[in-house]
């Protein structure tokens, strides 16, 4: 996570000892007057948020486009603070809407982002699928599916496939590993991923 900048320090100095809603109003007015520089770091924004932690989601919504682009998963986690559930998802949604999050995320990256909002897993993957590295293996798909089951698990698979993130040349064993946890969705999964299977299923060794 990059260090605090001079511009960020100046904003913090103007906020002074104000806290809560008063601190947010000062920030809002500075932003409305276009007085805040772009290129703020995660450290800058967290220093600005200090003293109004209950306003974290609102501040990030307001200031997302002032942040430097290509935020890493660690940056996103740092900006999310101690928020959980739908509040944490709102922060992620606003960072993504401002196109601040780097592409090429790994499965471990996305699972780190999801931590703290496990109940939002399906929504997060729908939102972030195109930010993932392509050519996900069967093991990757299973890891991203977490503890979900049935139609919820199928929705995750559908969104990964729609974003063209899943590798081709899956084996039968791969597909059965993906299906585990949603056996009642087997026909739908096979229909969805048939073109991802290796050809000539009757060949020796398949």
Coordinates of N, CA and C in Angstrom, one line a residue:
X1 N 0.9 -1.2 0.0 CA 0.0 0.0 0.0 C 0.9 1.2 0.0
X2 N 0.7 2.1 -1.0 CA 1.5 3.3 -1.1 C 1.4 4.3 0.0
X3 N 2.4 5.0 0.3 CA 2.4 6.0 1.4 C 1.5 7.2 1.2
X4 N 1.3 7.9 2.2 CA 0.5 9.1 2.1 C 1.2 10.2 1.3
X5 N 0.5 10.9 0.5 CA 1.0 12.0 -0.3 C 0.9 13.4 0.4
X6 N 1.6 14.4 -0.2 CA 1.4 15.7 0.4 C 0.0 16.2 0.2
X7 N -0.6 15.9 -1.0 CA -2.0 16.3 -1.2 C -3.0 15.7 -0.2
X8 N -2.8 14.5 0.1 CA -3.6 13.8 1.1 C -3.4 14.4 2.4
X9 N -2.2 14.7 2.8 CA -1.8 15.4 4.0 C -2.5 16.7 4.2
X10 N -2.6 17.5 3.1 CA -3.2 18.8 3.2 C -4.7 18.7 3.4
X11 N -5.4 17.7 2.8 CA -6.8 17.5 3.1 C -7.0 17.1 4.5
X12 N -6.2 16.2 5.1 CA -6.3 15.8 6.5 C -6.1 17.0 7.4
X13 N -5.2 17.9 7.0 CA -4.9 19.1 7.8 C -6.2 20.0 7.9
X14 N -6.8 20.1 6.7 CA -8.1 21.0 6.6 C -9.2 20.3 7.4
X15 N -9.2 19.0 7.5 CA -10.3 18.4 8.2 C -10.1 18.6 9.7
X16 N -8.9 18.8 10.1 CA -8.6 19.1 11.5 C -9.1 18.0 12.5
X17 N -9.7 18.5 13.6 CA -10.2 17.5 14.6 C -11.6 17.2 14.4
X18 N -12.2 17.6 13.3 CA -13.6 17.3 13.0 C -13.8 15.8 12.9
X19 N -15.0 15.3 13.3 CA -15.3 13.9 13.2 C -16.7 13.7 12.7
X20 N -17.0 12.4 12.4 CA -18.3 12.0 12.0 C -18.9 12.8 10.8
X21 N -20.2 13.2 11.0 CA -20.9 13.8 9.9 C -20.3 15.2 9.6
X22 N -19.8 15.9 10.6 CA -19.1 17.2 10.3 C -17.9 17.0 9.4
X23 N -17.1 16.0 9.7 CA -15.9 15.8 8.9 C -16.3 15.5 7.5
X24 N -17.3 14.7 7.3 CA -17.8 14.3 6.0 C -18.3 15.6 5.2
X25 N -19.0 16.5 5.9 CA -19.4 17.7 5.2 C -18.3 18.5 4.7
X26 N -17.2 18.6 5.5 CA -16.0 19.4 5.1 C -15.5 18.8 3.8
X27 N -15.3 17.5 3.9 CA -14.7 16.7 2.7 C -15.6 16.9 1.5
X28 N -16.9 16.8 1.7 CA -17.9 16.9 0.6 C -17.8 18.3 -0.1
X29 N -17.6 19.3 0.8 CA -17.5 20.7 0.2 C -16.2 20.9 -0.5
X30 N -15.1 20.4 0.0 CA -13.8 20.5 -0.7 C -13.9 19.8 -2.0
X31 N -14.5 18.6 -2.1 CA -14.7 17.9 -3.3 C -15.6 18.6 -4.3
X32 N -16.7 19.2 -3.8 CA -17.6 19.9 -4.7 C -17.0 21.1 -5.3
X33 N -16.0 21.7 -4.6 CA -15.3 22.9 -5.1 C -14.1 22.4 -6.0
X34 N -13.9 21.1 -6.2 CA -12.8 20.6 -7.0 C -11.5 21.0 -6.5
X35 N -11.3 21.0 -5.2 CA -10.1 21.4 -4.5 C -9.2 20.2 -4.2
X36 N -9.6 19.0 -4.4 CA -8.9 17.8 -4.0 C -8.2 17.2 -5.2
X37 N -6.9 17.0 -5.1 CA -6.1 16.5 -6.2 C -6.5 15.0 -6.5
X38 N -6.3 14.6 -7.7 CA -6.4 13.2 -8.1 C -5.1 12.5 -7.7
X39 N -5.1 11.2 -7.8 CA -3.9 10.4 -7.5 C -3.7 10.1 -6.1
X40 N -4.7 10.2 -5.3 CA -4.6 9.9 -3.8 C -4.3 8.4 -3.7
X41 N -3.6 8.1 -2.6 CA -3.2 6.7 -2.3 C -4.3 6.1 -1.3
X42 N -4.2 4.8 -1.1 CA -5.0 4.2 -0.1 C -4.7 4.8 1.3
X43 N -3.5 5.0 1.6 CA -3.1 5.6 2.9 C -3.7 7.0 3.0
X44 N -3.7 7.8 1.9 CA -4.4 9.1 2.0 C -5.8 9.0 2.4
X45 N -6.5 8.1 1.7 CA -8.0 8.0 1.9 C -8.3 7.4 3.3
X46 N -7.5 6.5 3.7 CA -7.7 6.0 5.1 C -7.4 7.0 6.2
X47 N -6.5 7.9 5.9 CA -6.2 9.0 6.8 C -7.4 10.0 6.8
X48 N -7.9 10.2 5.7 CA -9.1 11.1 5.6 C -10.3 10.5 6.3
X49 N -10.5 9.2 6.2 CA -11.6 8.5 6.8 C -11.5 8.5 8.3
X50 N -10.2 8.5 8.8 CA -10.0 8.5 10.3 C -10.8 9.6 11.0
X51 N -11.6 9.2 12.0 CA -12.4 10.1 12.6 C -13.9 10.1 12.1
X52 N -14.1 9.4 11.0 CA -15.5 9.2 10.5 C -15.6 7.8 9.9
X53 N -15.2 6.8 10.7 CA -15.2 5.4 10.3 C -16.6 5.0 9.9
X54 N -17.6 5.5 10.5 CA -19.0 5.2 10.2 C -19.5 5.8 8.9
X55 N -18.6 6.6 8.3 CA -18.9 7.2 7.0 C -18.1 6.6 5.9
X56 N -17.4 5.5 6.2 CA -16.4 4.9 5.2 C -17.0 4.7 3.8
X57 N -18.1 4.0 3.8 CA -18.7 3.7 2.5 C -19.1 5.0 1.7
X58 N -19.6 6.0 2.4 CA -20.0 7.3 1.8 C -18.7 8.0 1.3
X59 N -17.7 8.0 2.1 CA -16.4 8.7 1.7 C -15.9 8.0 0.4
X60 N -15.8 6.7 0.4 CA -15.3 6.0 -0.8 C -16.1 6.2 -2.0
X61 N -17.4 6.3 -1.9 CA -18.3 6.6 -3.0 C -18.0 8.0 -3.5
X62 N -17.8 8.9 -2.6 CA -17.5 10.3 -3.0 C -16.1 10.5 -3.6
X63 N -15.1 9.7 -3.1 CA -13.7 10.0 -3.5 C -13.1 8.9 -4.4
X64 N -13.8 7.9 -4.8 CA -13.2 6.8 -5.5 C -12.4 7.3 -6.8
X65 N -13.0 8.2 -7.5 CA -12.3 8.7 -8.7 C -11.0 9.5 -8.5
X66 N -10.9 9.9 -7.2 CA -9.6 10.6 -6.8 C -8.5 9.7 -6.5
X67 N -8.8 8.4 -6.4 CA -7.8 7.4 -6.1 C -6.9 7.1 -7.3
X68 N -5.7 6.6 -7.0 CA -4.9 6.1 -8.1 C -5.5 4.8 -8.7
X69 N -5.4 4.6 -10.0 CA -6.0 3.4 -10.6 C -5.1 2.1 -10.2
X70 N -5.6 1.0 -10.7 CA -4.9 -0.3 -10.6 C -4.7 -0.7 -9.1
X71 N -5.7 -0.5 -8.3 CA -5.7 -1.0 -6.9 C -5.5 -2.5 -6.9
X72 N -4.7 -3.0 -6.0 CA -4.5 -4.4 -5.8 C -5.6 -4.9 -4.9
X73 N -5.6 -6.3 -4.8 CA -6.6 -6.9 -3.8 C -6.3 -6.4 -2.4
X74 N -5.0 -6.3 -2.0 CA -4.6 -5.8 -0.7 C -5.1 -4.3 -0.5
X75 N -5.0 -3.5 -1.5 CA -5.5 -2.2 -1.5 C -7.0 -2.1 -1.2
X76 N -7.8 -3.0 -1.9 CA -9.2 -3.0 -1.8 C -9.6 -3.5 -0.3
X77 N -8.9 -4.5 0.2 CA -9.1 -4.9 1.5 C -8.8 -3.8 2.5
X78 N -7.7 -3.1 2.3 CA -7.3 -2.0 3.2 C -8.4 -0.9 3.2
X79 N -8.9 -0.6 2.1 CA -10.0 0.4 2.0 C -11.3 0.0 2.6
X80 N -11.5 -1.3 2.6 CA -12.8 -1.8 3.1 C -12.8 -1.8 4.7
X81 N -11.7 -1.7 5.3 CA -11.6 -1.5 6.7 C -12.3 -2.7 7.4
X82 N -13.0 -2.4 8.5 CA -13.7 -3.4 9.3 C -15.1 -3.6 8.8
X83 N -15.5 -3.1 7.7 CA -16.9 -3.2 7.2 C -17.2 -4.7 6.8
X84 N -18.4 -5.0 6.8 CA -18.8 -6.4 6.5 C -20.1 -6.4 5.7
X85 N -20.4 -7.5 5.1 CA -21.7 -7.7 4.4 C -21.9 -6.7 3.3
X86 N -23.2 -6.2 3.3 CA -23.6 -5.3 2.2 C -22.8 -4.0 2.1
X87 N -22.4 -3.5 3.3 CA -21.6 -2.3 3.3 C -20.3 -2.5 2.6
X88 N -19.7 -3.6 2.9 CA -18.4 -3.9 2.3 C -18.6 -4.1 0.7
X89 N -19.7 -4.7 0.4 CA -20.0 -4.9 -1.1 C -20.2 -3.5 -1.7
X90 N -20.8 -2.6 -1.1 CA -21.1 -1.3 -1.6 C -19.7 -0.6 -1.9
X91 N -18.8 -0.7 -1.0 CA -17.4 -0.1 -1.2 C -16.8 -0.7 -2.5
X92 N -16.8 -2.1 -2.6 CA -16.3 -2.7 -3.7 C -17.0 -2.3 -5.0
X93 N -18.3 -2.2 -5.0 CA -19.0 -1.8 -6.2 C -18.6 -0.4 -6.6
X94 N -18.4 0.5 -5.7 CA -18.1 1.9 -6.0 C -16.6 2.0 -6.5
X95 N -15.7 1.2 -6.0 CA -14.4 1.2 -6.5 C -14.3 0.6 -7.9
X96 N -15.1 -0.4 -8.2 CA -15.2 -1.0 -9.5 C -15.9 0.0 -10.5
X97 N -16.9 0.6 -10.1 CA -17.6 1.6 -11.0 C -16.7 2.7 -11.4
X98 N -15.8 3.1 -10.5 CA -14.8 4.1 -10.8 C -13.6 3.6 -11.6
X99 N -13.6 2.3 -11.9 CA -12.5 1.7 -12.6 C -11.2 1.8 -11.9
X100 N -11.2 1.6 -10.6 CA -9.9 1.8 -9.9 C -9.2 0.5 -9.6
X101 N -9.9 -0.7 -9.9 CA -9.3 -2.0 -9.5 C -8.6 -2.6 -10.6
X102 N -7.4 -3.1 -10.3 CA -6.6 -3.7 -11.4 C -7.2 -5.0 -12.0
X103 N -6.9 -5.2 -13.2 CA -7.3 -6.5 -13.8 C -6.2 -7.5 -13.5
X104 N -6.5 -8.8 -13.9 CA -5.5 -9.9 -13.6 C -5.5 -10.4 -12.2
X105 N -6.6 -10.2 -11.5 CA -6.7 -10.7 -10.1 C -6.6 -12.3 -10.1
X106 N -6.0 -12.8 -9.1 CA -6.0 -14.3 -9.0 C -7.2 -14.7 -8.1
X107 N -7.4 -16.0 -8.1 CA -8.5 -16.6 -7.2 C -8.2 -16.2 -5.8
X108 N -7.0 -16.3 -5.3 CA -6.6 -15.9 -3.9 C -7.0 -14.5 -3.7
X109 N -6.7 -13.6 -4.7 CA -7.0 -12.2 -4.5 C -8.5 -12.0 -4.3
X110 N -9.3 -12.6 -5.2 CA -10.8 -12.4 -5.1 C -11.3 -13.0 -3.8
X111 N -10.8 -14.1 -3.4 CA -11.3 -14.7 -2.1 C -10.9 -13.8 -0.9
X112 N -9.7 -13.1 -1.0 CA -9.3 -12.2 0.0 C -10.3 -11.0 0.1
X113 N -10.7 -10.5 -1.1 CA -11.7 -9.4 -1.2 C -13.0 -9.9 -0.6
X114 N -13.4 -11.1 -0.9 CA -14.7 -11.6 -0.4 C -14.8 -11.8 1.1
X115 N -13.6 -12.1 1.7 CA -13.6 -12.3 3.1 C -14.3 -11.1 3.9
X116 N -15.2 -11.4 4.7 CA -15.9 -10.4 5.4 C -17.3 -10.1 4.8
X117 N -17.5 -10.7 3.6 CA -18.8 -10.6 3.0 C -19.2 -11.9 2.2
X118 N -19.0 -13.0 2.9 CA -19.2 -14.3 2.4 C -20.7 -14.4 1.8
X119 N -21.6 -13.7 2.5 CA -23.0 -13.8 2.0 C -23.2 -13.0 0.7
X120 N -22.2 -12.3 0.3 CA -22.2 -11.5 -1.0 C -21.4 -12.2 -2.1
X121 N -20.9 -13.4 -1.9 CA -20.0 -14.1 -2.8 C -20.5 -14.1 -4.2
X122 N -21.7 -14.5 -4.4 CA -22.3 -14.5 -5.8 C -22.3 -13.2 -6.5
X123 N -22.7 -12.1 -5.7 CA -22.7 -10.8 -6.3 C -21.3 -10.3 -6.6
X124 N -20.4 -10.6 -5.7 CA -19.0 -10.1 -5.9 C -18.4 -10.8 -7.2
X125 N -18.6 -12.0 -7.3 CA -18.1 -12.7 -8.5 C -18.8 -12.2 -9.8
X126 N -20.1 -12.0 -9.7 CA -20.7 -11.4 -10.9 C -20.1 -10.0 -11.2
X127 N -19.8 -9.2 -10.2 CA -19.3 -7.9 -10.4 C -17.8 -7.9 -10.9
X128 N -17.0 -8.9 -10.4 CA -15.6 -8.8 -10.6 C -15.1 -9.9 -11.6
X129 N -15.9 -10.7 -12.2 CA -15.4 -11.8 -13.0 C -14.4 -11.4 -14.0
X130 N -14.7 -10.3 -14.7 CA -13.8 -9.9 -15.8 C -12.5 -9.3 -15.3
X131 N -12.4 -9.1 -14.0 CA -11.1 -8.6 -13.5 C -10.2 -9.8 -13.1
X132 N -10.7 -11.0 -13.2 CA -9.9 -12.2 -12.9 C -9.0 -12.6 -14.1
X133 N -7.9 -13.3 -13.8 CA -7.1 -13.8 -14.8 C -7.9 -14.9 -15.6
X134 N -7.7 -15.0 -16.9 CA -8.4 -16.0 -17.7 C -7.8 -17.4 -17.4
X135 N -8.5 -18.4 -18.1 CA -8.0 -19.8 -18.0 C -8.0 -20.4 -16.6
X136 N -9.1 -20.1 -15.9 CA -9.3 -20.7 -14.6 C -9.4 -22.2 -14.7
X137 N -8.7 -22.9 -13.9 CA -8.8 -24.4 -13.8 C -10.1 -24.8 -13.1
X138 N -10.3 -26.1 -13.1 CA -11.5 -26.6 -12.3 C -11.3 -26.4 -10.8
X139 N -10.0 -26.5 -10.4 CA -9.7 -26.2 -8.9 C -10.0 -24.8 -8.6
X140 N -9.7 -23.9 -9.5 CA -9.9 -22.4 -9.3 C -11.4 -22.2 -9.2
X141 N -12.2 -22.8 -10.1 CA -13.7 -22.6 -10.1 C -14.2 -23.1 -8.7
X142 N -13.8 -24.3 -8.3 CA -14.2 -24.8 -7.0 C -13.8 -23.9 -5.9
X143 N -12.6 -23.3 -5.9 CA -12.2 -22.4 -4.8 C -13.0 -21.2 -4.8
X144 N -13.4 -20.6 -6.0 CA -14.2 -19.4 -6.0 C -15.6 -19.7 -5.6
X145 N -16.1 -20.9 -5.7 CA -17.4 -21.3 -5.4 C -17.6 -21.4 -3.9
X146 N -16.6 -21.5 -3.1 CA -16.6 -21.5 -1.7 C -17.5 -22.6 -1.2
X147 N -18.4 -22.3 -0.2 CA -19.3 -23.2 0.4 C -20.7 -23.2 -0.2
X148 N -20.8 -22.5 -1.3 CA -22.1 -22.4 -1.9 C -22.6 -23.7 -2.5
X149 N -23.9 -23.9 -2.7 CA -24.4 -25.1 -3.2 C -25.6 -24.8 -4.1
X150 N -25.9 -25.8 -4.9 CA -27.1 -25.8 -5.7 C -27.2 -24.6 -6.7
X151 N -28.3 -23.9 -6.8 CA -28.5 -22.9 -7.8 C -27.5 -21.7 -7.6
X152 N -27.2 -21.4 -6.3 CA -26.2 -20.3 -6.0 C -24.9 -20.7 -6.6
X153 N -24.4 -21.9 -6.4 CA -23.2 -22.3 -7.0 C -23.2 -22.3 -8.5
X154 N -24.3 -22.7 -9.1 CA -24.5 -22.6 -10.5 C -24.4 -21.2 -11.1
X155 N -25.0 -20.3 -10.3 CA -24.9 -18.8 -10.7 C -23.5 -18.4 -10.8
X156 N -22.7 -18.7 -9.8 CA -21.2 -18.4 -9.9 C -20.6 -18.9 -11.1
X157 N -20.8 -20.2 -11.4 CA -20.3 -20.8 -12.6 C -20.7 -20.1 -13.8
X158 N -22.0 -19.8 -13.9 CA -22.6 -19.2 -15.1 C -21.9 -17.8 -15.3
X159 N -21.6 -17.1 -14.2 CA -21.0 -15.7 -14.4 C -19.5 -15.8 -14.8
X160 N -18.8 -16.8 -14.3 CA -17.4 -17.0 -14.7 C -17.4 -17.4 -16.2
X161 N -18.3 -18.3 -16.6 CA -18.3 -18.7 -18.0 C -18.7 -17.5 -18.9
X162 N -19.7 -16.7 -18.5 CA -20.1 -15.6 -19.3 C -19.0 -14.6 -19.5
X163 N -18.1 -14.5 -18.5 CA -16.9 -13.6 -18.6 C -15.7 -14.3 -19.3
X164 N -16.0 -15.5 -19.8 CA -14.9 -16.3 -20.5 C -13.7 -16.4 -19.7
X165 N -13.8 -16.8 -18.4 CA -12.7 -16.9 -17.5 C -12.3 -18.4 -17.4
X166 N -13.1 -19.4 -17.8 CA -12.8 -20.8 -17.6 C -12.0 -21.4 -18.7
X167 N -11.0 -22.2 -18.4 CA -10.1 -22.8 -19.4 C -10.9 -23.8 -20.2
X168 N -10.4 -23.9 -21.4 CA -10.9 -25.0 -22.3 C -10.1 -26.3 -22.0
X169 N -10.5 -27.4 -22.6 CA -9.9 -28.7 -22.5 C -10.0 -29.3 -21.1
X170 N -11.2 -29.0 -20.4 CA -11.5 -29.7 -19.2 C -11.7 -31.2 -19.4
X171 N -11.2 -31.9 -18.4 CA -11.5 -33.4 -18.4 C -12.8 -33.7 -17.8
X172 N -13.2 -35.0 -17.9 CA -14.5 -35.4 -17.3 C -14.3 -35.3 -15.7
X173 N -13.1 -35.6 -15.2 CA -12.9 -35.5 -13.8 C -13.0 -34.0 -13.4
X174 N -12.5 -33.1 -14.2 CA -12.6 -31.7 -13.9 C -14.1 -31.2 -13.8
X175 N -14.8 -31.7 -14.8 CA -16.2 -31.3 -14.8 C -17.0 -31.8 -13.6
X176 N -16.7 -33.1 -13.3 CA -17.4 -33.7 -12.1 C -17.0 -33.0 -10.8
X177 N -15.7 -32.5 -10.7 CA -15.3 -31.7 -9.5 C -16.1 -30.4 -9.5
X178 N -16.3 -29.8 -10.6 CA -17.1 -28.5 -10.6 C -18.5 -28.8 -10.2
X179 N -19.1 -29.9 -10.7 CA -20.5 -30.2 -10.4 C -20.7 -30.6 -9.0
X180 N -19.7 -31.1 -8.3 CA -19.9 -31.4 -6.9 C -20.5 -30.3 -6.1
X181 N -21.5 -30.5 -5.3 CA -22.2 -29.4 -4.6 C -23.4 -28.9 -5.3
X182 N -23.5 -29.3 -6.5 CA -24.8 -28.9 -7.3 C -25.2 -30.0 -8.2
X183 N -25.3 -31.2 -7.7 CA -25.6 -32.4 -8.4 C -27.0 -32.2 -9.1
X184 N -27.9 -31.5 -8.5 CA -29.2 -31.3 -9.1 C -29.1 -30.4 -10.3
X185 N -28.0 -29.7 -10.5 CA -27.8 -28.8 -11.6 C -26.9 -29.5 -12.7
X186 N -26.7 -30.8 -12.6 CA -25.8 -31.5 -13.5 C -26.1 -31.2 -15.0
X187 N -27.3 -31.4 -15.4 CA -27.7 -31.2 -16.8 C -27.4 -29.8 -17.3
X188 N -27.7 -28.8 -16.4 CA -27.4 -27.4 -16.8 C -25.9 -27.2 -16.9
X189 N -25.2 -27.7 -16.0 CA -23.7 -27.5 -16.0 C -23.1 -28.1 -17.2
X190 N -23.5 -29.3 -17.6 CA -22.9 -30.0 -18.8 C -23.3 -29.2 -20.0
X191 N -24.5 -28.7 -20.1 CA -24.9 -27.9 -21.2 C -24.1 -26.6 -21.3
X192 N -23.9 -26.0 -20.1 CA -23.1 -24.7 -20.1 C -21.7 -24.9 -20.5
X193 N -21.1 -26.0 -20.1 CA -19.6 -26.2 -20.2 C -19.2 -27.3 -21.2
X194 N -20.1 -27.8 -21.9 CA -19.8 -28.9 -22.9 C -18.7 -28.5 -23.9
X195 N -18.7 -27.2 -24.3 CA -17.7 -26.8 -25.3 C -16.4 -26.6 -24.7
X196 N -16.3 -26.6 -23.3 CA -15.0 -26.5 -22.6 C -14.3 -27.8 -22.4
X197 N -15.1 -28.9 -22.6 CA -14.5 -30.3 -22.5 C -13.6 -30.6 -23.6
X198 N -12.6 -31.5 -23.3 CA -11.7 -32.1 -24.3 C -12.6 -32.8 -25.3
X199 N -12.2 -32.8 -26.6 CA -13.0 -33.6 -27.6 C -12.7 -35.1 -27.4
X200 N -13.5 -35.9 -28.2 CA -13.2 -37.3 -28.2 C -13.2 -38.0 -26.9
X201 N -14.3 -37.8 -26.1 CA -14.4 -38.4 -24.8 C -14.3 -39.9 -24.7
X202 N -14.5 -40.5 -25.8 CA -14.4 -42.0 -25.8 C -12.9 -42.5 -26.0
X203 N -12.0 -41.6 -26.2 CA -10.6 -41.9 -26.4 C -10.0 -42.6 -25.2
X204 N -9.1 -43.5 -25.3 CA -8.4 -44.1 -24.1 C -7.8 -43.1 -23.2
X205 N -7.9 -43.3 -21.9 CA -7.3 -42.4 -21.0 C -8.2 -41.3 -20.5
X206 N -9.4 -41.1 -21.1 CA -10.3 -40.1 -20.7 C -11.1 -40.5 -19.5

